[in-house]
CSV table of C-alpha atoms in Angstrom, one decimal:
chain,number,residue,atom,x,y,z
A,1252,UNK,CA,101.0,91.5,118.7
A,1253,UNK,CA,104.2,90.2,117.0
A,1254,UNK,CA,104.3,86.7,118.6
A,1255,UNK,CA,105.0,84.3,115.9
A,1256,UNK,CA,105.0,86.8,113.1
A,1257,UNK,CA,108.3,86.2,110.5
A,1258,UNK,CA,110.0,88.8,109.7
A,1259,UNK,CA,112.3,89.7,107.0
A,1260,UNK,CA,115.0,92.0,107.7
A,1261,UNK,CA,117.2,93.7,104.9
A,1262,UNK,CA,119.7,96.1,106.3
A,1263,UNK,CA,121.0,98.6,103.6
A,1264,UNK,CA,124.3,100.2,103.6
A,1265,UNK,CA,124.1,103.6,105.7
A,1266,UNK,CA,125.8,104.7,109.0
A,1267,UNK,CA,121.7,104.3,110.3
A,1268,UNK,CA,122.6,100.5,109.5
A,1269,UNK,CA,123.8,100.2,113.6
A,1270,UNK,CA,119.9,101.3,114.7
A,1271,UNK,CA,119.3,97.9,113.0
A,1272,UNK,CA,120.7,96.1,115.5
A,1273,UNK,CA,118.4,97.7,117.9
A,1274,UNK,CA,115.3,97.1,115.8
A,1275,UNK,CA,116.1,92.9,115.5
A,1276,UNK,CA,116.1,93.3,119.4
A,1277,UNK,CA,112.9,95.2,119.8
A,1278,UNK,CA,111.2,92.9,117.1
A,1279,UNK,CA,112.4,89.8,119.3
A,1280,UNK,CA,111.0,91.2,122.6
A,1281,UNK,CA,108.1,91.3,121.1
A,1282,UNK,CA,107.9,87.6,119.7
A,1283,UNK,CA,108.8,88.1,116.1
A,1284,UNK,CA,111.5,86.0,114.5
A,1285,UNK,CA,114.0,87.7,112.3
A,1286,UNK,CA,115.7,86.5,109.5
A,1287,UNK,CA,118.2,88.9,108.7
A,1288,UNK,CA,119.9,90.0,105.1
A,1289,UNK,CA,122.7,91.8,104.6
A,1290,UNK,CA,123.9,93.8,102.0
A,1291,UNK,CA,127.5,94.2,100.8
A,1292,UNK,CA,127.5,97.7,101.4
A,1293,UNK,CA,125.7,97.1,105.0
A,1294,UNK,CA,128.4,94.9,105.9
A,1295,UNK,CA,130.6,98.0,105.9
A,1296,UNK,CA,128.4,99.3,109.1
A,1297,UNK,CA,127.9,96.3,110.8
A,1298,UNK,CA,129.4,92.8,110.9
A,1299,UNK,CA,127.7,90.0,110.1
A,1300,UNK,CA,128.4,88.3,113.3
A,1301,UNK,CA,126.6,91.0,115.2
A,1302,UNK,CA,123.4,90.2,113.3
A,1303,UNK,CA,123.4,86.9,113.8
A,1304,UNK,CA,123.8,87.0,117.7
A,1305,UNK,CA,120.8,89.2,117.9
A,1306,UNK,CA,118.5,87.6,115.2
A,1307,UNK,CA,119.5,84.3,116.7
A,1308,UNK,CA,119.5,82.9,113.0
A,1309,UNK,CA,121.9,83.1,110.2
A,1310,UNK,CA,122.8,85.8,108.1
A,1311,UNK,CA,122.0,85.7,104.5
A,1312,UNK,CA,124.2,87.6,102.3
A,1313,UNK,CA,125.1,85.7,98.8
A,1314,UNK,CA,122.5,85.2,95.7
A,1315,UNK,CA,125.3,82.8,94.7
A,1316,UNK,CA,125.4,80.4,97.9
A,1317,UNK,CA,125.4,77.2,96.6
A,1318,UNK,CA,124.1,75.7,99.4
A,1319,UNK,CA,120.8,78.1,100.0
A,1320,UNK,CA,120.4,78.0,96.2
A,1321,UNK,CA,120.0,74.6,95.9
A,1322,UNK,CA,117.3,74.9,97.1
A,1323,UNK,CA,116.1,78.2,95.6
A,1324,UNK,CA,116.6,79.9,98.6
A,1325,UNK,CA,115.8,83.9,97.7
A,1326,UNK,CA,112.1,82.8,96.5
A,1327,UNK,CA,112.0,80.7,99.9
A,1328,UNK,CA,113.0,83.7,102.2
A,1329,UNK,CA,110.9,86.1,100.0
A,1330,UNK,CA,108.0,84.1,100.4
A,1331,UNK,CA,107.8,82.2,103.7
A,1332,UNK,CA,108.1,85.8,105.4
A,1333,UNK,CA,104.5,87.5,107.3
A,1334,UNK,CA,106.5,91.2,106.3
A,1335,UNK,CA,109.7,92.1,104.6
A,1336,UNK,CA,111.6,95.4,106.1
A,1337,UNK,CA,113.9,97.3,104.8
A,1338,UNK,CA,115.8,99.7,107.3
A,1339,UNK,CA,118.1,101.4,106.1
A,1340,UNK,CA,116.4,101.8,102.7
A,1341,UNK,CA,119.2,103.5,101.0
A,1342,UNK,CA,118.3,105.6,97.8
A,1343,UNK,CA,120.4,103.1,95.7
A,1344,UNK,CA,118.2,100.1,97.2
A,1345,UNK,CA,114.8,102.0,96.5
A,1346,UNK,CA,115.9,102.9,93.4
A,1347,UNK,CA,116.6,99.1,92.0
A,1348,UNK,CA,113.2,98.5,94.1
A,1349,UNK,CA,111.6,101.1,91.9
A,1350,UNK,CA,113.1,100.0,88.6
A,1351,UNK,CA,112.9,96.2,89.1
A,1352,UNK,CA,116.7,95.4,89.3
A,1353,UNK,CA,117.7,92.2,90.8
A,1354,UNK,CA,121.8,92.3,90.9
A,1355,UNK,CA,122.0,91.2,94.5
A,1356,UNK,CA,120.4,88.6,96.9
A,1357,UNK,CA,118.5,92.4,98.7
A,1358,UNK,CA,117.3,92.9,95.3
A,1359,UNK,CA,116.2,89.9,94.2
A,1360,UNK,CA,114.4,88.8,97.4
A,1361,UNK,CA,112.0,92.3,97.0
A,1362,UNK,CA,111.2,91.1,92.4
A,1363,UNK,CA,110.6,87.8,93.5
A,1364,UNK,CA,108.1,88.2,96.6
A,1365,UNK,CA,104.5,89.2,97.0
A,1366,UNK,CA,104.7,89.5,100.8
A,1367,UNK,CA,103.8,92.9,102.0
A,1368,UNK,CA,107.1,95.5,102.3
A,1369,UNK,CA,107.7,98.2,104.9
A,1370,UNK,CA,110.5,100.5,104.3
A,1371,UNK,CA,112.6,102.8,106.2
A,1372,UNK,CA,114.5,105.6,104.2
A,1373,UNK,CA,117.7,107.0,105.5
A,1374,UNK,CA,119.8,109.1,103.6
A,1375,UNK,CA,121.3,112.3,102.9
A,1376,UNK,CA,118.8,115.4,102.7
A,1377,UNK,CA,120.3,116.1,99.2
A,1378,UNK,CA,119.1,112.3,98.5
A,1379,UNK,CA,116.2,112.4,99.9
A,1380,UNK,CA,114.9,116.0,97.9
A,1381,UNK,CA,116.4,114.8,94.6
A,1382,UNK,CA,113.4,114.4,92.2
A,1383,UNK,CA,114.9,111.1,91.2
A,1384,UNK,CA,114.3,109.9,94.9
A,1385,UNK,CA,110.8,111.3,94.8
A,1386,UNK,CA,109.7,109.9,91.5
A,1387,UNK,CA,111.2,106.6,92.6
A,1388,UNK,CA,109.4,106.5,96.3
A,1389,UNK,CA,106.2,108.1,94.1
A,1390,UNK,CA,106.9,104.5,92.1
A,1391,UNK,CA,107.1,102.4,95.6
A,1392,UNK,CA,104.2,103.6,96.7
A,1393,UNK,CA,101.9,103.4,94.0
A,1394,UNK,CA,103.2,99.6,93.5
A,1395,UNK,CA,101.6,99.2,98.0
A,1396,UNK,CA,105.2,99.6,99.8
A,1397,UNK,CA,104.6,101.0,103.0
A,1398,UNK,CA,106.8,104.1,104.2
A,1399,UNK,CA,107.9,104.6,107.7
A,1400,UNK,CA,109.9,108.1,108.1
A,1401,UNK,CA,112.4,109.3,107.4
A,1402,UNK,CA,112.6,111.9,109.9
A,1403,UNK,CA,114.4,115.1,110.0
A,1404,UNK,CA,117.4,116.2,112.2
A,1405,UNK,CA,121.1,116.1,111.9
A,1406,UNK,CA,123.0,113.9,109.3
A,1407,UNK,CA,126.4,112.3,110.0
A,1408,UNK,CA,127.5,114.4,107.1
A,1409,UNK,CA,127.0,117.6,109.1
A,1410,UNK,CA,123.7,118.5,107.4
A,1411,UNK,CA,119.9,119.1,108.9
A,1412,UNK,CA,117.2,118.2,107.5
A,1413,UNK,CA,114.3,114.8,106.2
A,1414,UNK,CA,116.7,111.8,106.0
A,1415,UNK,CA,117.1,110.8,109.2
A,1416,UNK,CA,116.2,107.0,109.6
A,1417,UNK,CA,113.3,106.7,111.9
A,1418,UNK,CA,114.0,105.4,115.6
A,1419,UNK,CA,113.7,101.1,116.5
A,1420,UNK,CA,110.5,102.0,118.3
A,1421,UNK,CA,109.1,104.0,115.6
A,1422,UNK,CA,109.9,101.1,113.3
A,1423,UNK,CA,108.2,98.4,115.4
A,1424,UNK,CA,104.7,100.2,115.4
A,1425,UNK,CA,105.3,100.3,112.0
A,1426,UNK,CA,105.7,97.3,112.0
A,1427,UNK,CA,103.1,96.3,114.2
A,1428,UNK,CA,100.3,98.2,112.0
A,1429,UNK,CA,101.5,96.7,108.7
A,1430,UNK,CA,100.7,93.3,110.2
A,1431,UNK,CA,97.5,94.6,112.8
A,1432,UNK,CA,94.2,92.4,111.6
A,1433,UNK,CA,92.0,94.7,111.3
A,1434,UNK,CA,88.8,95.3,108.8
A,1435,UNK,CA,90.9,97.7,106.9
A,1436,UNK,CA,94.3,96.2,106.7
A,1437,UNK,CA,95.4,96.4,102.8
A,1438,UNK,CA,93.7,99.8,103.1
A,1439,UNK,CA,95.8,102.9,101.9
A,1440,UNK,CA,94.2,106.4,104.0
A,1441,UNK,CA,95.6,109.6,103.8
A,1442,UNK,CA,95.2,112.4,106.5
A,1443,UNK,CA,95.6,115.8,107.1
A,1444,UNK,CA,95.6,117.8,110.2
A,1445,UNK,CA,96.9,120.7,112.4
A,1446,UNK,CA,97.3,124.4,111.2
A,1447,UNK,CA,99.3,125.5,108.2
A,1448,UNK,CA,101.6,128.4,108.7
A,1449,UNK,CA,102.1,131.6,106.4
A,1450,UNK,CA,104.9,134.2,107.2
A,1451,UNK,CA,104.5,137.3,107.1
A,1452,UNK,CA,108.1,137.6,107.9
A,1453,UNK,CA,110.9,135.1,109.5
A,1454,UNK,CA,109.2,135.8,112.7
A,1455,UNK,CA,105.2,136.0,112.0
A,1456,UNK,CA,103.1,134.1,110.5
A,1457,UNK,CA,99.3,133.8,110.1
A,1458,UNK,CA,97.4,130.6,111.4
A,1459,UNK,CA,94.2,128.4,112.0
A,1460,UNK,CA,93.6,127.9,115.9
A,1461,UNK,CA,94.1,123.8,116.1
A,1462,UNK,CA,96.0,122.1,118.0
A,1463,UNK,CA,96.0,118.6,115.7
A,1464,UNK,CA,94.7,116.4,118.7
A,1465,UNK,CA,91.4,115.3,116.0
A,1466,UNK,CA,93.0,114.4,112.8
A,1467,UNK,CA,96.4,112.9,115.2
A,1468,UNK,CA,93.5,110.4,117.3
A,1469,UNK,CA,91.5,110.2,113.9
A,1470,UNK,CA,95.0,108.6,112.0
A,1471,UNK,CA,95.7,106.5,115.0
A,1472,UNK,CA,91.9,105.0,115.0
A,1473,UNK,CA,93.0,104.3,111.3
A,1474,UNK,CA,96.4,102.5,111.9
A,1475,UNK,CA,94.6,100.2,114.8
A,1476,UNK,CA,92.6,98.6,112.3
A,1477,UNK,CA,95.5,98.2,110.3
A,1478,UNK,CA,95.6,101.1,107.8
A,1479,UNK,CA,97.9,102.0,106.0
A,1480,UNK,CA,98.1,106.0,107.2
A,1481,UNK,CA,99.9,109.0,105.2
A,1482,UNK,CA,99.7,111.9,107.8
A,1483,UNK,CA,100.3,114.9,106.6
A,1484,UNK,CA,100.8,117.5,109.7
A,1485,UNK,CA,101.5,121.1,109.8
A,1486,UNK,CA,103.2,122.7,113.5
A,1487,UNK,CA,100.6,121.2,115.6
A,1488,UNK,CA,101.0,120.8,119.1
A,1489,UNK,CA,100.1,117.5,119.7
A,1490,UNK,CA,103.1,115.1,118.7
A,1491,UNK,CA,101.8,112.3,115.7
A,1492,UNK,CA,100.8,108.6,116.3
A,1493,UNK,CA,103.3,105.6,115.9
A,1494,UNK,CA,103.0,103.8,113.2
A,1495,UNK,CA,102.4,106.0,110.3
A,1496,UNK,CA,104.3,107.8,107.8
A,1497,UNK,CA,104.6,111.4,108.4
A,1498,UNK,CA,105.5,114.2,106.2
A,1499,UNK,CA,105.4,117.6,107.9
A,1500,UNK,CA,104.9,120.6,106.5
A,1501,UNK,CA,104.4,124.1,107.1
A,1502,UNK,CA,102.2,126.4,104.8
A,1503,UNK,CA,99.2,125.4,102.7
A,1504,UNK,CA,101.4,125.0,99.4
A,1505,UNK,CA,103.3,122.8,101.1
A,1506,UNK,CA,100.7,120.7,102.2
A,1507,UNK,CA,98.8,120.6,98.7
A,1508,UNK,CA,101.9,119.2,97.8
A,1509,UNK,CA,102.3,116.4,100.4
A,1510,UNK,CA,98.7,115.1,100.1
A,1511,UNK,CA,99.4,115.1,95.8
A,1512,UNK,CA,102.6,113.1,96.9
A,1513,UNK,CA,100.6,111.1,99.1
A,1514,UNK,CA,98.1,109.3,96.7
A,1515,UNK,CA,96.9,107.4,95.1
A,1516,UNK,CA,94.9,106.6,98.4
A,1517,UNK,CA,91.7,104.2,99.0
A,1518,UNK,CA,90.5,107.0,101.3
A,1519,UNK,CA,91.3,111.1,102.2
A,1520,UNK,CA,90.8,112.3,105.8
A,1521,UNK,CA,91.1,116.4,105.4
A,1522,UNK,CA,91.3,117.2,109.1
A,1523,UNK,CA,93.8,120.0,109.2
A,1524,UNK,CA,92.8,123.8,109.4
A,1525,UNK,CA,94.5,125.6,106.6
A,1526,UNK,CA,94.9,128.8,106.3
A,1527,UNK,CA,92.4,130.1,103.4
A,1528,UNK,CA,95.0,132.9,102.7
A,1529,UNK,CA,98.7,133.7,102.7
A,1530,UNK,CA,100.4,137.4,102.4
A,1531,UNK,CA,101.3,137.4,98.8
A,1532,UNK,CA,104.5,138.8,99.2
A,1533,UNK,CA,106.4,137.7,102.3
A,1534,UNK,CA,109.2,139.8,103.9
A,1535,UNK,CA,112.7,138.3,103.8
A,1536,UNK,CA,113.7,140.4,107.0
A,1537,UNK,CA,111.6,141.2,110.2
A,1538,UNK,CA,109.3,144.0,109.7
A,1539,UNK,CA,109.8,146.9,111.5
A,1540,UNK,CA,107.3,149.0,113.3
A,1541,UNK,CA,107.1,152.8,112.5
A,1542,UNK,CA,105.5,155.3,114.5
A,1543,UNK,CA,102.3,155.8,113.7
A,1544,UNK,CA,102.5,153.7,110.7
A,1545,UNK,CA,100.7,150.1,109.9
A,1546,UNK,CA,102.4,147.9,107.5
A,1547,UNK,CA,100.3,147.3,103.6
A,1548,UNK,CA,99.8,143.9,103.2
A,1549,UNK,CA,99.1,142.0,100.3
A,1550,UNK,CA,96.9,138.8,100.7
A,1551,UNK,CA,96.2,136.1,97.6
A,1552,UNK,CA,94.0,133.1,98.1
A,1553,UNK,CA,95.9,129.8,99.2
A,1554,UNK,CA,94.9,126.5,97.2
A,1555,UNK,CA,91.8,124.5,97.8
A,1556,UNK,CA,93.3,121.2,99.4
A,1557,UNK,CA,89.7,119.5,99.9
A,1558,UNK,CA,88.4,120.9,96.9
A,1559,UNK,CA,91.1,119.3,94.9
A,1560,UNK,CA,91.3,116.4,96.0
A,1561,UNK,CA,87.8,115.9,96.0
A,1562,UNK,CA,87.4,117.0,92.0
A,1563,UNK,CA,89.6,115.0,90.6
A,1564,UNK,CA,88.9,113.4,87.4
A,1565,UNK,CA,91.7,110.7,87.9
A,1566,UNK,CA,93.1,109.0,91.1
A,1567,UNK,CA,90.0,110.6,93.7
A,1568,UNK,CA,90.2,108.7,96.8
A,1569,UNK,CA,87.3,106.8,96.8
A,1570,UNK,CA,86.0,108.3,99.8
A,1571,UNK,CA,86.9,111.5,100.7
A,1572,UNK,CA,85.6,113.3,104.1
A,1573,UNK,CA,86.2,117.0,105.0
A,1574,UNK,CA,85.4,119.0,107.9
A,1575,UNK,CA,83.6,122.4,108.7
A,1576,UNK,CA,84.7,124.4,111.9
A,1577,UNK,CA,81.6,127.0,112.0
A,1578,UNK,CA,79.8,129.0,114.5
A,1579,UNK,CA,76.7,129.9,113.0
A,1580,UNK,CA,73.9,127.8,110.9
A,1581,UNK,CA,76.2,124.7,111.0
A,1582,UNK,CA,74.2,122.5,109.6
A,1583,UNK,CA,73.6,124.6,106.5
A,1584,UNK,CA,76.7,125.7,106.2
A,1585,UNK,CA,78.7,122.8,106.6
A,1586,UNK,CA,75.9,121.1,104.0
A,1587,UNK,CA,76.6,123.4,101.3
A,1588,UNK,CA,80.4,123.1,101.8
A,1589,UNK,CA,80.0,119.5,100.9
A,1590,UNK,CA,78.1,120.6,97.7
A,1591,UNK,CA,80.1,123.1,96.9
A,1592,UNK,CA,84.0,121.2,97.7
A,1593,UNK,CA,82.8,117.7,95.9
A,1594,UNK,CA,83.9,115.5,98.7
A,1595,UNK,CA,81.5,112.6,100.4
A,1596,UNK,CA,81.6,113.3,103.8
A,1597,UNK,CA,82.0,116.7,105.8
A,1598,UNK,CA,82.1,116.2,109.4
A,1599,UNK,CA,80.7,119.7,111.4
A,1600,UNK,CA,81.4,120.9,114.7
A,1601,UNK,CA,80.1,124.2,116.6
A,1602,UNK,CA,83.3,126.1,117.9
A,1603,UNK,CA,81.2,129.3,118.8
A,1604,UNK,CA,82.0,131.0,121.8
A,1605,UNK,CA,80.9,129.2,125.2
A,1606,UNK,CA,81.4,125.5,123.2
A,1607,UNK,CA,84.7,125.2,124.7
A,1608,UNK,CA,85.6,122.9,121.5
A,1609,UNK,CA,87.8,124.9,119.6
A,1610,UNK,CA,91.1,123.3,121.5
A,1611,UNK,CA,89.3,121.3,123.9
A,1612,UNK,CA,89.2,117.7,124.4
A,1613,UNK,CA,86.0,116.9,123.3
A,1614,UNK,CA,83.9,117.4,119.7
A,1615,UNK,CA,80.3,117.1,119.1
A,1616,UNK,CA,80.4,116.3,115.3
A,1617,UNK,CA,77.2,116.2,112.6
A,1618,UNK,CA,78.3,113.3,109.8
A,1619,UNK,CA,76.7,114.8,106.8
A,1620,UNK,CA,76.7,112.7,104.0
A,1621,UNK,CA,74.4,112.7,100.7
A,1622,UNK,CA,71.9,110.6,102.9
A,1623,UNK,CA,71.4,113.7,104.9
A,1624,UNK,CA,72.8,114.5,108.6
A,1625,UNK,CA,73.7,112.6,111.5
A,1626,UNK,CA,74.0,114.0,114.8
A,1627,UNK,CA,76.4,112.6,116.7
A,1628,UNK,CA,76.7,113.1,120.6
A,1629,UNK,CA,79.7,115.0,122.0
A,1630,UNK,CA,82.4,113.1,122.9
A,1631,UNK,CA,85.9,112.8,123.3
A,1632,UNK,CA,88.2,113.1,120.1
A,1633,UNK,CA,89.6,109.8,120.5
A,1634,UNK,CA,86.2,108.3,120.6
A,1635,UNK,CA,84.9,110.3,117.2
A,1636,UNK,CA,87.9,109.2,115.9
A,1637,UNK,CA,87.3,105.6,116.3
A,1638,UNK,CA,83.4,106.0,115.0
A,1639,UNK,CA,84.8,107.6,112.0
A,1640,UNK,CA,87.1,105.1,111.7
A,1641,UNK,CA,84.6,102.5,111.8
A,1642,UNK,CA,82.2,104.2,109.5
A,1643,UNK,CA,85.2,104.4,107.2
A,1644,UNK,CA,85.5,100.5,107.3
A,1645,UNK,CA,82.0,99.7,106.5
A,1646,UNK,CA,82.5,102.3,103.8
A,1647,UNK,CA,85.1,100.8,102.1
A,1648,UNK,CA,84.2,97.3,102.7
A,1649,UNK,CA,86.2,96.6,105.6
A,1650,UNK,CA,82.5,95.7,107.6
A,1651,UNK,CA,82.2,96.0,111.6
């Protein structure tokens, strides 16, 4: 998929600036060449020489050079590249990629291109919650950057938590799906799935039965015809596609959030099965039982996420699809769902007892639309997945 495809490779300064090494290797299996930039700071992680042997090209470090500029060298590289990655994408680095700055030859080359950019964050967790970070990556993404990770786990600094710079592999189908020709490459899609989480206490929690294995094969139909895919993902069981940017999350709140983070989008995808309520007031410590007593609990209404999205009066995806898990009158139902939430689409699926669909591996789905209903025949997920993602091309212009 990569053969011949020129790639621009800016390694920020970061201890995640050794994985780098591993991704130029990866990227040249696969047939991509690599022309590799290195930042001051990155040269404190890895040498120069190092790069160079595995890109098999020079290293460019210097907006000064003489001889590169001569020949205005950082609007060359910026421009004679298919894809320009940045990994590590350091908060200092997003931030003059937010803001415009152009101090170094890293900077410059990302003001003076209009080649697509793919970055991967890594950073402290500190860094990576500050709300200058998040207004700056809100800024990124608005402007069509492309976000792979960052994931969460241990930090060199002793902390846990999102940061983490996402793994070579990772990177490459990133990589791979930023570049994939497909009717809805330039396409932004945003998708939700698995359950949401409430606690009851640190040990209980109420949830939706889904396992995520629909809105995970619905994303990855997406990303093969070269979407761009924000997948938002509570605790699901099924682990998420390559190639996407993830943010996971845990309760309902959490995941309005993430989606609102997420956008603006070209298209919504509300696959996950959220909890419509949450105890109001959750227990700090485990909850003890009592003989012969049952615990009070408060419950309050969790937020709306399809209705939301769906009536908004500025940035609405401009197609946004919902589904409808019901067991009785589905049709109806699921019909005056899409009335009553405001979104386009609602695909509906029986899970009454004896379907076996409700954590199966198959879905028998009615597309209703404001045209009406379309039965659709049951199937396995990953092959409604790839129907709705085709109707979602023709939908937004992609064609098929």
């Amino acid at each position: 998929m990569l053969a011949s495809k020129r790639i621009l490779l800016i390694i920020g300064g970061g201890i995640a600036a050794f994985k780098s090494l591993d991704l130029i290797r990866r990227l040249r299996e696969r047939g991509a060449a690599v022309t590799p930039v290195l930042t001051r700071a990155g040269e404190e992680f890895v040498k120069p020489l190092s790069v160079s042997a595995l890109a098999g090209l020079k290293v460019f470090r210097d907006l000064f050079d003489l001889t590169d500029e001569a020949e205005m060298g950082h609007i060359e590289l910026s421009r004679s590249a298919d894809l320009i990655v940045v990994a590590p994408a350091t908060a200092d680095l997003m931030a003059k990629m937010a803001q415009g700055h152009a101090d170094d030859l890293a900077s410059t080359l990302l003001l003076a291109t209009d080649t697509p950019v793919l970055v991967a964050p890594a950073m402290n967790v500190r860094m990576w919650a500050h709300p200058a970070t998040q207004r700056n990556i809100a800024t990124l993404r608005g402007d069509g950057v492309r976000f792979v990770g960052p994931n969460e786990g241990d930090m060199a600094c002793g902390e846990y938590g999102p940061g983490r710079m996402s793994e070579p592999l990772e990177i490459v189908a990133a990589v791979e799906a930023a570049l994939a020709d497909g009717p809805l490459r330039g396409k932004r899609i945003l998708v939700t799935s698995g359950p949401t989480h409430e606690p009851i206490d640190p040990v209980r929690y109420i949830a939706n039965r889904s396992s995520g294995a629909q809105g995970t094969a619905i994303a990855r139909a997406l990303a093969a015809l070269g979407a761009e895919v924000i997948f938002v993902t509570g605790p699901a069981d099924i682990p998420p596609p390559d190639g996407v940017e993830v943010v996971r999350v845990e309760t309902a709140r959490e995941m309005l959030e993430a989606v609102q983070g997420g956008l603006p989008a070209d298209a919504a995808i509300f696959a996950a099965a959220v909890a419509d309520w949450r105890v109001a007031s959750a227990s700090a410590s485990k909850m003890k039982k009592t003989k012969g007593g049952l615990p009070q609990l408060d419950f309050a209404e969790n937020p709306d996420i399809l209705a939301t999205v769906s009536q908004m009066t500025k940035g609405r995806p401009g197609l946004v699809v919902g589904f409808a898990a019901e067991t009785d009158d589905v049709v109806e139902n699921a019909t005056a769902k899409r009335q009553r939430k405001g979104c386009d689409w609602i695909l509906a699926n029986d899970v009454s007892a004896g379907t076996g669909i409700m954590g199966g591996s198959e879905n028998a789905v009615t597309l209703i639309s404001a045209d009406g209903a379309e039965d659709w025949p049951r199937m396995s997920k990953d092959e409604v997945a790839a129907r709705l993602a085709e109707r979602i091309a023709q939908a937004l212009g992609g064609g098929f």
